[in-house]
Coordinates of C-alpha atoms and ligand atoms in Angstrom, one line a residue:
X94 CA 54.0 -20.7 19.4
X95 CA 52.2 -22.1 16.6
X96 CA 49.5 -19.9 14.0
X97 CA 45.8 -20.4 14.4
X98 CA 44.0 -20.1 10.9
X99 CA 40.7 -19.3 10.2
X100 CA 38.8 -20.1 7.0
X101 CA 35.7 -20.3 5.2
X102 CA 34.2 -23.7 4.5
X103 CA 31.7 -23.1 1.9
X104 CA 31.8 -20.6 -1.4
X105 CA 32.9 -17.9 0.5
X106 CA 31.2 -15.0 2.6
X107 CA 31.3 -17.2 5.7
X108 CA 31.1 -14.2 7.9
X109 CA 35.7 -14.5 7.9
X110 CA 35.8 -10.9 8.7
X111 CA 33.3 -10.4 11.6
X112 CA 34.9 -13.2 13.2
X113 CA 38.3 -12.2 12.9
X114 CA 37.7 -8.7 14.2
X115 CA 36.1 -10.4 17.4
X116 CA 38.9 -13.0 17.5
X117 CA 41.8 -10.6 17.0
X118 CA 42.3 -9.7 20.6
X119 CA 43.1 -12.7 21.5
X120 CA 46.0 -12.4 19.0
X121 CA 48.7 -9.9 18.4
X122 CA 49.0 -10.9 14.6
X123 CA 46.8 -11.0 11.9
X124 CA 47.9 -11.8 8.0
X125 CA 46.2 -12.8 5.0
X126 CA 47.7 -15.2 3.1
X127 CA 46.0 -16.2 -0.5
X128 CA 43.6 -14.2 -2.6
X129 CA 43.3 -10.3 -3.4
X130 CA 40.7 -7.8 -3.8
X131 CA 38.0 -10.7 -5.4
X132 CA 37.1 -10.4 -1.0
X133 CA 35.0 -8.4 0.7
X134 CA 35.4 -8.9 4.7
X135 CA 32.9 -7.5 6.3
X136 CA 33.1 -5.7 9.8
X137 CA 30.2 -4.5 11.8
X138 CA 30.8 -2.4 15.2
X139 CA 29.5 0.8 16.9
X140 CA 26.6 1.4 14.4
X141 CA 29.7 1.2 11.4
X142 CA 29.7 -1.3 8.8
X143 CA 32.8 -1.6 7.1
X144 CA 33.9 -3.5 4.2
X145 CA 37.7 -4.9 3.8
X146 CA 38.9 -6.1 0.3
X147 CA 42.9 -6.6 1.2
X148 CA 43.8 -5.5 4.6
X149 CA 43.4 -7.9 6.8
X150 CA 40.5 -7.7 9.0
X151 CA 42.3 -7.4 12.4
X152 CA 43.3 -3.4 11.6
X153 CA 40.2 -1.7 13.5
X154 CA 42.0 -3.1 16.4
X155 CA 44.7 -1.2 18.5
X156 CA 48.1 -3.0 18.9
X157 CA 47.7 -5.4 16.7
X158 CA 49.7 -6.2 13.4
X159 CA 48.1 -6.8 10.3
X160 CA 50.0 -8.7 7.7
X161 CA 49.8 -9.0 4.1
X162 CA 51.5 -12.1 3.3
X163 CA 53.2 -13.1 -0.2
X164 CA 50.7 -15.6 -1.2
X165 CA 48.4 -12.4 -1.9
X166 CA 47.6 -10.7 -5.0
X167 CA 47.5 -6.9 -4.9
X168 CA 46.2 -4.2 -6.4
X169 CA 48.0 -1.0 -5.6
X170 CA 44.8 1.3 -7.1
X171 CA 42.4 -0.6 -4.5
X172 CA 44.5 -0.8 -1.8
X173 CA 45.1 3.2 -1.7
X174 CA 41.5 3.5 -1.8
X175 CA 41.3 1.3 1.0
X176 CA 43.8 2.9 3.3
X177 CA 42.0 6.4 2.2
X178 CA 38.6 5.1 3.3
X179 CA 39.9 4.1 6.6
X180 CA 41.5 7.9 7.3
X181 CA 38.7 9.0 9.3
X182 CA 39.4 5.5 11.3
X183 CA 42.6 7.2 12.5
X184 CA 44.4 3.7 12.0
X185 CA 48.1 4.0 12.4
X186 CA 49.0 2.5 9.1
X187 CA 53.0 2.9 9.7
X188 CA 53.0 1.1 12.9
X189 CA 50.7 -1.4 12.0
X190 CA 50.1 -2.8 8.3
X191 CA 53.2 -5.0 6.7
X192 CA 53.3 -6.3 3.2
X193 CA 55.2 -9.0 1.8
X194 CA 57.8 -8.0 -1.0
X195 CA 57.0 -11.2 -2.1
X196 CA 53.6 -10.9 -2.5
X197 CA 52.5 -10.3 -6.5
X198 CA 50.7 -7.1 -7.9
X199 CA 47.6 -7.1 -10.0
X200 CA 48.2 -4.8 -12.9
X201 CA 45.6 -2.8 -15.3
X202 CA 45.8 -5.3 -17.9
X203 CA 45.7 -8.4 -15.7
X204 CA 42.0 -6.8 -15.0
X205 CA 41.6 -6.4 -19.1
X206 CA 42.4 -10.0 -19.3
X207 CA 39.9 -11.1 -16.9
X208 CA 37.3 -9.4 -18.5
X209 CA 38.3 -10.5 -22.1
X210 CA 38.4 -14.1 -21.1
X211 CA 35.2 -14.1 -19.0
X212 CA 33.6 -12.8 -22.1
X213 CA 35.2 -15.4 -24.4
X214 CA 33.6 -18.0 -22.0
X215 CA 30.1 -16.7 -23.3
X216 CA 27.9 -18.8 -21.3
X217 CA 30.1 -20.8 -19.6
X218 CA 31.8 -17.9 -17.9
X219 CA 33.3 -18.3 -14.4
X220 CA 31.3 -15.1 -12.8
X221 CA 35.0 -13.8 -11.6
X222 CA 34.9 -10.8 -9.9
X223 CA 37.1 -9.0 -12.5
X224 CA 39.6 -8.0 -10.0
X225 CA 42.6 -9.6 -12.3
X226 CA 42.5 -12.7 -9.7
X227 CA 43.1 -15.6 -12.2
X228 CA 45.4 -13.5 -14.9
X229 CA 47.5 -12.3 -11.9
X230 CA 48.1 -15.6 -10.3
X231 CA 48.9 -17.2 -14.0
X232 CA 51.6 -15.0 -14.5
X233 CA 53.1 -15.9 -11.1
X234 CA 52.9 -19.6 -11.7
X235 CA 54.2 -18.2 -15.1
X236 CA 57.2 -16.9 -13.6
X237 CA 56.4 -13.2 -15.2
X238 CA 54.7 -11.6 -12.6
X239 CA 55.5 -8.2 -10.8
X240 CA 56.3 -8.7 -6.8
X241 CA 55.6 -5.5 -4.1
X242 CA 59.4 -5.4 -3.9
X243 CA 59.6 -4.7 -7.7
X244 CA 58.4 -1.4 -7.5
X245 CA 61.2 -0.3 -5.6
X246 CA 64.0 -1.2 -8.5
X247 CA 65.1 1.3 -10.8
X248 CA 63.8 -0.5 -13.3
X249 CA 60.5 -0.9 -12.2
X250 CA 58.9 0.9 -15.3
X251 CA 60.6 -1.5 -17.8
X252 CA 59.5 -4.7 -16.0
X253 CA 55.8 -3.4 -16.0
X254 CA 56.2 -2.6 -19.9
X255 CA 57.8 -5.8 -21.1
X256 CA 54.3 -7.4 -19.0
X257 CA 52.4 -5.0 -20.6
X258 CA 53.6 -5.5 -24.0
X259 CA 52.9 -9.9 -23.3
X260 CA 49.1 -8.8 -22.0
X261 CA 49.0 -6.8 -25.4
X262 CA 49.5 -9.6 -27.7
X263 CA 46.9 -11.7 -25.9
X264 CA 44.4 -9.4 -25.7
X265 CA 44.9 -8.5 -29.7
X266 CA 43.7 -11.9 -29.8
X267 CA 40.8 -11.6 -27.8
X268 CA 40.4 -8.1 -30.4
X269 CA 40.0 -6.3 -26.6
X270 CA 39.2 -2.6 -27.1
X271 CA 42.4 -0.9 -25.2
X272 CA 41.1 2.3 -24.8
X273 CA 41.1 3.2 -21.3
X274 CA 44.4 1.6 -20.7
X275 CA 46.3 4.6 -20.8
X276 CA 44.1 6.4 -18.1
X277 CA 44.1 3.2 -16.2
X278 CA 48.2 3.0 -16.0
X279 CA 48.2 6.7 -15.0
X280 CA 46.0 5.8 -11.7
X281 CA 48.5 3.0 -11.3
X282 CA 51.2 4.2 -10.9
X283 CA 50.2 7.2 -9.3
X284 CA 49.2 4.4 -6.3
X285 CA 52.5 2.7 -6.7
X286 CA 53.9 6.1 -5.3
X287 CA 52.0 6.0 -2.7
X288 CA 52.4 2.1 -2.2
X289 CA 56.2 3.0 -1.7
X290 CA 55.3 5.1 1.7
X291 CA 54.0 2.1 3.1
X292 CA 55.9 -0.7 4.9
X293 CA 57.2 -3.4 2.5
X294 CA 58.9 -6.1 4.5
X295 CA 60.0 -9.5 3.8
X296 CA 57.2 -10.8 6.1
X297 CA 58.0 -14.7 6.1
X298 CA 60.7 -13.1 8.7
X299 CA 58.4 -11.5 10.7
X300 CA 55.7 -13.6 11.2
X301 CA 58.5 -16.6 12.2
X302 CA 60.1 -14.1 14.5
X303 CA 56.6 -13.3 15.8
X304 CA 55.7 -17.0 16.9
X305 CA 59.5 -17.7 18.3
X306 CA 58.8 -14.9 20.8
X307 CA 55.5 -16.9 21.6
X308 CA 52.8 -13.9 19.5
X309 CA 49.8 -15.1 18.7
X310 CA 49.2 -15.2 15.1
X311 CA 45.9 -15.4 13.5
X312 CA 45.8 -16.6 9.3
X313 CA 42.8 -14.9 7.7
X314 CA 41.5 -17.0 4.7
X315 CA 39.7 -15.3 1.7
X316 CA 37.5 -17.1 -0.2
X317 CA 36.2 -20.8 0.9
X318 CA 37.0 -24.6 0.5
X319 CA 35.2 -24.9 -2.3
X320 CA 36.0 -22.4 -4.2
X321 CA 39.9 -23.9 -3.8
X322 CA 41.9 -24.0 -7.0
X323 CA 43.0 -27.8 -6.6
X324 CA 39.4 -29.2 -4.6
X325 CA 37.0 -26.8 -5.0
X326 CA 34.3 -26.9 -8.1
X327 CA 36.6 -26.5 -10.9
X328 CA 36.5 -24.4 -13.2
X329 CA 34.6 -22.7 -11.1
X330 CA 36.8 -21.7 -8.5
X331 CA 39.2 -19.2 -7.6
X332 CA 43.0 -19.0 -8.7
X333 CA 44.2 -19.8 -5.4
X334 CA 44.8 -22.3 -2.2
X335 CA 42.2 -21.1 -0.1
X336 CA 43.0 -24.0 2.1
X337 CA 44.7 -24.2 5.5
X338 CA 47.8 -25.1 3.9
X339 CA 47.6 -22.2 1.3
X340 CA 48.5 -20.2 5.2
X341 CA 51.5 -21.9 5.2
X342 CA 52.8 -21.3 1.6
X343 CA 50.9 -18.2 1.6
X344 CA 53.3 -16.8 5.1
X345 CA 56.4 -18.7 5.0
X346 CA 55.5 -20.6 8.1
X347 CA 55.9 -24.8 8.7
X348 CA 53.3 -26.8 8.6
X349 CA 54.0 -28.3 11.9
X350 CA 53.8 -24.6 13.3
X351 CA 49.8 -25.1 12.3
X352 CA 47.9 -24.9 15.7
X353 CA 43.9 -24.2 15.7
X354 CA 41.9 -24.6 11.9
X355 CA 38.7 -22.2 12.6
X356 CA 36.6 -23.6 9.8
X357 CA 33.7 -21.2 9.1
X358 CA 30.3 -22.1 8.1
X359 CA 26.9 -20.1 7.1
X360 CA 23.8 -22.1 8.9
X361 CA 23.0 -22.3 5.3
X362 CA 24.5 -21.6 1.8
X363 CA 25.9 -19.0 -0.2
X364 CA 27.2 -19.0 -3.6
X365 CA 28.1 -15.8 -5.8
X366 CA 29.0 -16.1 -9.7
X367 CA 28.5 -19.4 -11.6
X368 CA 29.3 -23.3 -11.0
X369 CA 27.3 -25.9 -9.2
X370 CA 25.2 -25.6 -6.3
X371 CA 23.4 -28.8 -5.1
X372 CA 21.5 -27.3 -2.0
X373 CA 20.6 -24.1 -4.0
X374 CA 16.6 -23.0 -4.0
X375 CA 15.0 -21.5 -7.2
X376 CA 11.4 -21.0 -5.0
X377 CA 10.1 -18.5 -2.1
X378 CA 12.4 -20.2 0.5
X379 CA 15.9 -18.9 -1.3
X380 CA 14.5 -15.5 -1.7
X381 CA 13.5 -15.3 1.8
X382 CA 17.1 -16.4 3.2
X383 CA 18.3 -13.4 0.7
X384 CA 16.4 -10.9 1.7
X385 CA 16.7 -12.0 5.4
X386 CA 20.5 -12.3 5.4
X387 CA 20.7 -9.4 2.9
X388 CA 22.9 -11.8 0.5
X389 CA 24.2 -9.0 -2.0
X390 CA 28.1 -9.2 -2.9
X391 CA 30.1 -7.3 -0.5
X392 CA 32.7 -6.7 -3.3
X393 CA 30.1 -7.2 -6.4
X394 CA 26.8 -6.5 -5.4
X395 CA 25.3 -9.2 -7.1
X396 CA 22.7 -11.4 -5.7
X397 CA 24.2 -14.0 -3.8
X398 CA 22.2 -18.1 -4.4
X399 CA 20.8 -18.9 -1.3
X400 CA 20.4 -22.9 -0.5
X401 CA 19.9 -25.1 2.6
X402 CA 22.9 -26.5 4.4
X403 CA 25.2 -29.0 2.7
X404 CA 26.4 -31.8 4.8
X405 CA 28.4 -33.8 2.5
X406 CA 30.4 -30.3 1.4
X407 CA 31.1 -29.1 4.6
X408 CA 32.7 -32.8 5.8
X409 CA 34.5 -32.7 2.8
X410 CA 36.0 -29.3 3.4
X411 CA 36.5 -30.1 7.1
X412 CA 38.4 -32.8 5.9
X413 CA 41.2 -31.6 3.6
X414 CA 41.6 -28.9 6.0
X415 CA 42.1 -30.7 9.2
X416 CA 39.6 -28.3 11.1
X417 CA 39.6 -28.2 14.8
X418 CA 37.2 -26.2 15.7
X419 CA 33.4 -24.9 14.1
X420 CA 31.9 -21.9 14.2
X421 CA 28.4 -21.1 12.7
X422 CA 27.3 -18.1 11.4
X423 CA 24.0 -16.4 10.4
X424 CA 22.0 -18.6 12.6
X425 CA 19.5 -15.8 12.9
X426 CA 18.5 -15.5 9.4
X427 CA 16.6 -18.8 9.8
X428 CA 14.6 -17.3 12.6
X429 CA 11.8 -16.9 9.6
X430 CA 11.3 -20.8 8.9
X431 CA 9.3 -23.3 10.6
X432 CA 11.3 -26.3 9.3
X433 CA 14.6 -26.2 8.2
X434 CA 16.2 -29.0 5.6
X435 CA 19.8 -30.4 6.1
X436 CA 21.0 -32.1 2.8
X437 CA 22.6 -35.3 4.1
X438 CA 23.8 -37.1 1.1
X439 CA 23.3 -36.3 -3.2
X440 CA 21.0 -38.2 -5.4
X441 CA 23.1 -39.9 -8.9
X442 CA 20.9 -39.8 -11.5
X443 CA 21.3 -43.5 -11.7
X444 CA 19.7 -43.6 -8.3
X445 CA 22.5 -44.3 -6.1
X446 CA 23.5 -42.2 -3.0
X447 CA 26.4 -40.9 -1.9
X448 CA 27.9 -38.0 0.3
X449 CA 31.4 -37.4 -1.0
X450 CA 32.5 -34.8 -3.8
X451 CA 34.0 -36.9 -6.1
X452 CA 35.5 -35.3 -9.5
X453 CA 32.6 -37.1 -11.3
X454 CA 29.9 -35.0 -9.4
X455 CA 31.1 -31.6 -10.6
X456 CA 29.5 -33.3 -14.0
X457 CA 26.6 -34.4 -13.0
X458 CA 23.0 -33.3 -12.2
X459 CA 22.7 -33.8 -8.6
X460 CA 19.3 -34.3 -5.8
X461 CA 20.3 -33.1 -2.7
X462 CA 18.5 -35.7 0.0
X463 CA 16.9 -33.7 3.3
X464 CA 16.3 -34.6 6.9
X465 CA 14.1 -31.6 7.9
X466 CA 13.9 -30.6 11.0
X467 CA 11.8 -28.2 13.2
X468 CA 13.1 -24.3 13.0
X469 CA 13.0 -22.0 15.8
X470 CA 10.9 -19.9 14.5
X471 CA 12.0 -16.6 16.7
X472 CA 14.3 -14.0 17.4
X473 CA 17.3 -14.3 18.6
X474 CA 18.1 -10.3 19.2
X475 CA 18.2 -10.8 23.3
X476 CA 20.2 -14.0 23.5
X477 CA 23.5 -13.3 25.0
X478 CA 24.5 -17.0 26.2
X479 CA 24.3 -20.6 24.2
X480 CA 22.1 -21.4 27.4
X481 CA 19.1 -19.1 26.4
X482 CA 19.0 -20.3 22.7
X483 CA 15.6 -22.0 21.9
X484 CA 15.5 -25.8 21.9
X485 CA 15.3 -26.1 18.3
X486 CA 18.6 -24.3 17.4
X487 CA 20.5 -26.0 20.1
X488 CA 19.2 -29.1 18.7
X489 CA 20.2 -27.3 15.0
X490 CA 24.0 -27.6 16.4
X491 CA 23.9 -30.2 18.3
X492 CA 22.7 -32.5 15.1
X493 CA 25.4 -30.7 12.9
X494 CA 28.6 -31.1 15.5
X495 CA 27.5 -35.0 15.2
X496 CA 27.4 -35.3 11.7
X497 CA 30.7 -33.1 11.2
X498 CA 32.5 -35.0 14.1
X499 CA 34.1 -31.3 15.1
X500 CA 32.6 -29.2 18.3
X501 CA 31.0 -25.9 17.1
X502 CA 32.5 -23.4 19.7
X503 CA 31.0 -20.2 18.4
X504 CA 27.3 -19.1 17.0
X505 CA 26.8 -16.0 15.3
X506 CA 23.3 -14.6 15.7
X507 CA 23.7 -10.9 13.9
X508 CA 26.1 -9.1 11.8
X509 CA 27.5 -7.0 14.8
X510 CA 30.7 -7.6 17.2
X511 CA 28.4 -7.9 19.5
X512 CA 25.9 -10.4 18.3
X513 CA 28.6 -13.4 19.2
X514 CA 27.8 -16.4 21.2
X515 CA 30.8 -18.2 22.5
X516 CA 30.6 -22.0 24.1
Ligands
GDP273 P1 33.4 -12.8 4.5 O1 33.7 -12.6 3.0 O2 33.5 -14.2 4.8 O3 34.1 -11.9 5.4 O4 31.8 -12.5 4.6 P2 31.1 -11.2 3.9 O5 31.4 -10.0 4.8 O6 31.3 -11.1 2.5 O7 29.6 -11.6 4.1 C1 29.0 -11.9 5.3 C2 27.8 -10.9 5.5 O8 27.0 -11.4 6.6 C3 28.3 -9.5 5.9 O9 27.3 -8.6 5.4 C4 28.2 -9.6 7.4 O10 28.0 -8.3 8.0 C5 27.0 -10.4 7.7 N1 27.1 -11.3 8.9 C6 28.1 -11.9 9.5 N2 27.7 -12.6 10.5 C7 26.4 -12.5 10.6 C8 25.3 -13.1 11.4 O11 25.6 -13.9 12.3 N3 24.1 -12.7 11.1 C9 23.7 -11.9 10.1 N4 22.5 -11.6 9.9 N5 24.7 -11.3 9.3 C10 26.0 -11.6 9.5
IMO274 P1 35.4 -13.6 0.3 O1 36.8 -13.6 0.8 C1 32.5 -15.2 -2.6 C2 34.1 -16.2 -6.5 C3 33.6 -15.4 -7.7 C4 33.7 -16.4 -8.8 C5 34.9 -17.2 -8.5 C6 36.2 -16.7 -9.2 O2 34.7 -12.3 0.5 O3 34.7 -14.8 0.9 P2 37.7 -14.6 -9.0 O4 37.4 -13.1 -9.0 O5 38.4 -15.1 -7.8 O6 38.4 -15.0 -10.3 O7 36.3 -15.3 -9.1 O8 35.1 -17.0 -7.1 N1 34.7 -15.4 -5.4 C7 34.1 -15.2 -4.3 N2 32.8 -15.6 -3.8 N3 33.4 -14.6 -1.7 C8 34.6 -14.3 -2.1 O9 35.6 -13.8 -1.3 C9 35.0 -14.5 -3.5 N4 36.1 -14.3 -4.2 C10 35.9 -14.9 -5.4 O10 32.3 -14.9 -7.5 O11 32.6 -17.3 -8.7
MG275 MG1 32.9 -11.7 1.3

């Protein structure tokens, strides 16, 4: 059997988690494999909205196994509160949520060190969600990190404090006011005691056992393409492969055991925190597409930039994925415009066009170049088939599956299970 993944194209907050949810029955697997609580998955069903930061997004579903896989950075504190906020859920945790002894744990200071470096970045700062992400992740590339399956030596304790003690000296450095580490370490490891109740596996076995009986495994990105440590916008990314091959290294599981790459796309653009944006609108138009697709941070809160879909990023990012398959989301936020603009290629300064994302553009003032084209203007509440969307948006997709030379199979038209328009 081989494992689908599914992952975000753009700068994240594709829609990942309402798709996975209404994907996952078709599976009886579902595992993270990069990233850590710097996502916010968002689920909508039943009149509940819930919001999923490091369990994988398959776990309001009966039957099905939710992974965390070892390319994933954790953070006991937030992952008790997650499990807590999902009580009244009745989810059965033990028989159903795996994590990788591999994968590596975010620790107080890592978060200390996030914010100390974002601040010594004055202007120029990433906009990280100061969830420890990039300090976490240097550490394991470092060779120093903590791994789940630490916490179960006897010398658990001594590990943390010989981390704690290198953190120390950098943030001295930094002169980083240490005064809530103390409460923050008490918090941690009263979680880590709780993290020890929960099923700690070494999950590159299991998910490999899972496929040779012929399970269907679904890989559920965090993150997007572009925000990709090696091709997205650097250094204005994230600290790890958010790409389809970041599933592989990210599970334990060959790349020629790759089957289906869902690549995820808003109908527009989103970016949250800093780095450059060629579609994005400064004028009535961006706040509009805000306020319509309600683009606030599901793990910040912070405004999300709003822009027109970007052609030239989303081929590129189709691309170095290998993607297979489209699907669109959030095609009913542009129910409000009467013309919608595709960017087609960038503008040099110098004149010239292109539409490719070389290493020279991330430098670079860019135009993005439009074909507009007519919206459809109404709601699509009452569709429930591809075959009773209004010309204009079949048009919409049909113009986009041309230019990205990939079919779109699935059109989201609201935030709900529900609101899911297979073709
Ligand atoms: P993720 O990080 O990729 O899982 O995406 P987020 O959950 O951070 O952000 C996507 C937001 O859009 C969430 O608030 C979803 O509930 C919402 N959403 C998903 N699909 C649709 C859609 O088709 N239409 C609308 N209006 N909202 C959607
Ligand atoms: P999901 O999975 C959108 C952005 C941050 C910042 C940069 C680096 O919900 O799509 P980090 O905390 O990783 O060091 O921040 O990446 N970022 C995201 N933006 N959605 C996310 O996740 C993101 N995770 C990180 O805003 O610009
Ligand atoms: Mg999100």
């Amino acid at each position: 059997m081989k494992m689908d993944v599914l992952l975000g194209l753009q700068w994240g907050d594709e829609g990942k988690g309402k798709v996975v949810d209404v994907l996952a029955p078709q599976y009886d697997v579902v595992a993270r494999f990069q990233g850590g609580p710097n996502a916010g998955h968002t689920l909508e069903f039943d009149g509940i909205k819930h919001v999923l930061h490091q369990i994988p997004s398959g776990i309001f579903r009966e039957n099905i196994t939710n992974i965390i896989g070892n390319g994933v950075v954790l953070d006991p504190v937030i992952l008790k509160k997650e499990i807590e906020g999902l009580h009244k859920f009745n989810i059965a945790f033990k028989k159903n949520l795996f994590i990788s002894k591999k994968a590596t744990i975010i620790i107080p200071t890592h978060k200390l060190l996030d914010a100390a470096y974002e601040k010594s970045k004055g202007d120029k700062k990433i906009g990280s969600t100061l969830k420890g992400i990039g300090p976490t992740y240097q550490d394991k590339i470092g060779r120093v990190a903590l791994r789940v399956g630490d916490i179960l030596s006897p010398d658990f304790k001594e590990k943390y404090q010989g981390l704690v003690d290198k953190h120390k000296t950098i943030l001295s450095f930094y002169d980083f006011d240490l005064s809530q580490l103390a409460e923050l370490e008490a918090t941690f490891f009263d979680a880590v005691e709780f993290f020890k109740t929960l099923n700690l596996v070494d999950s590159e076995y299991e998910v490999n056992t899972y496929l040779k009986e012929g399970q269907r495994v679904l890989a559920e990105g965090a993150q997007g393409s572009l925000l990709d440590i090696d091709f997205g916008s650097y250094p204005f990314v994230t600290s790890s492969t958010t790409m389809a091959p970041g599933a592989c290294t990210g599970l334990g599981v060959a790349p020629s055991r790759i089957g289906e790459v869902y690549g995820i796309f808003k109908a527009y653009c989103t970016r949250v925190g800093s780095g450059p944006f060629p579609t994005e609108l400064f004028d009535e138009d961006g706040e509009a597409m805000r306020k319509e697709g309600n683009e606030f941070g599901s793990t910040t809160g912070r405004p999300r930039r709003c822009g027109w879909i970007d052609l030239p990023a989303l081929k590129y990012s189709i691309m170095i994925n290998g993607v297979t398959q489209l699907f669109m989301m959030k095609a009913d936020v542009l129910n409000i415009f009467e013309q919608i603009k595709v960017c087609t290629h960038y503008e040099l300064p110098d004149g010239t066009m292109v539409d490719r994302l070389t290493y020279e553009l991330d430098s670079v003032e860019v135009k993005p170049v439009y074909q507009t084209v007519p919206g459809w203007n109404q709601s699509l509440a009452d569709i429930s088939s591809y075959d009773g969307f209004p010309k204009e948006l079949k048009d919409y997709v049909t113009m986009l599956e041309e230019a990205l030379e990939v079919p779109i199979k699935l059109v989201s038209v609201g935030p709900d299970r529900k609101q899911t328009i297979l073709r």
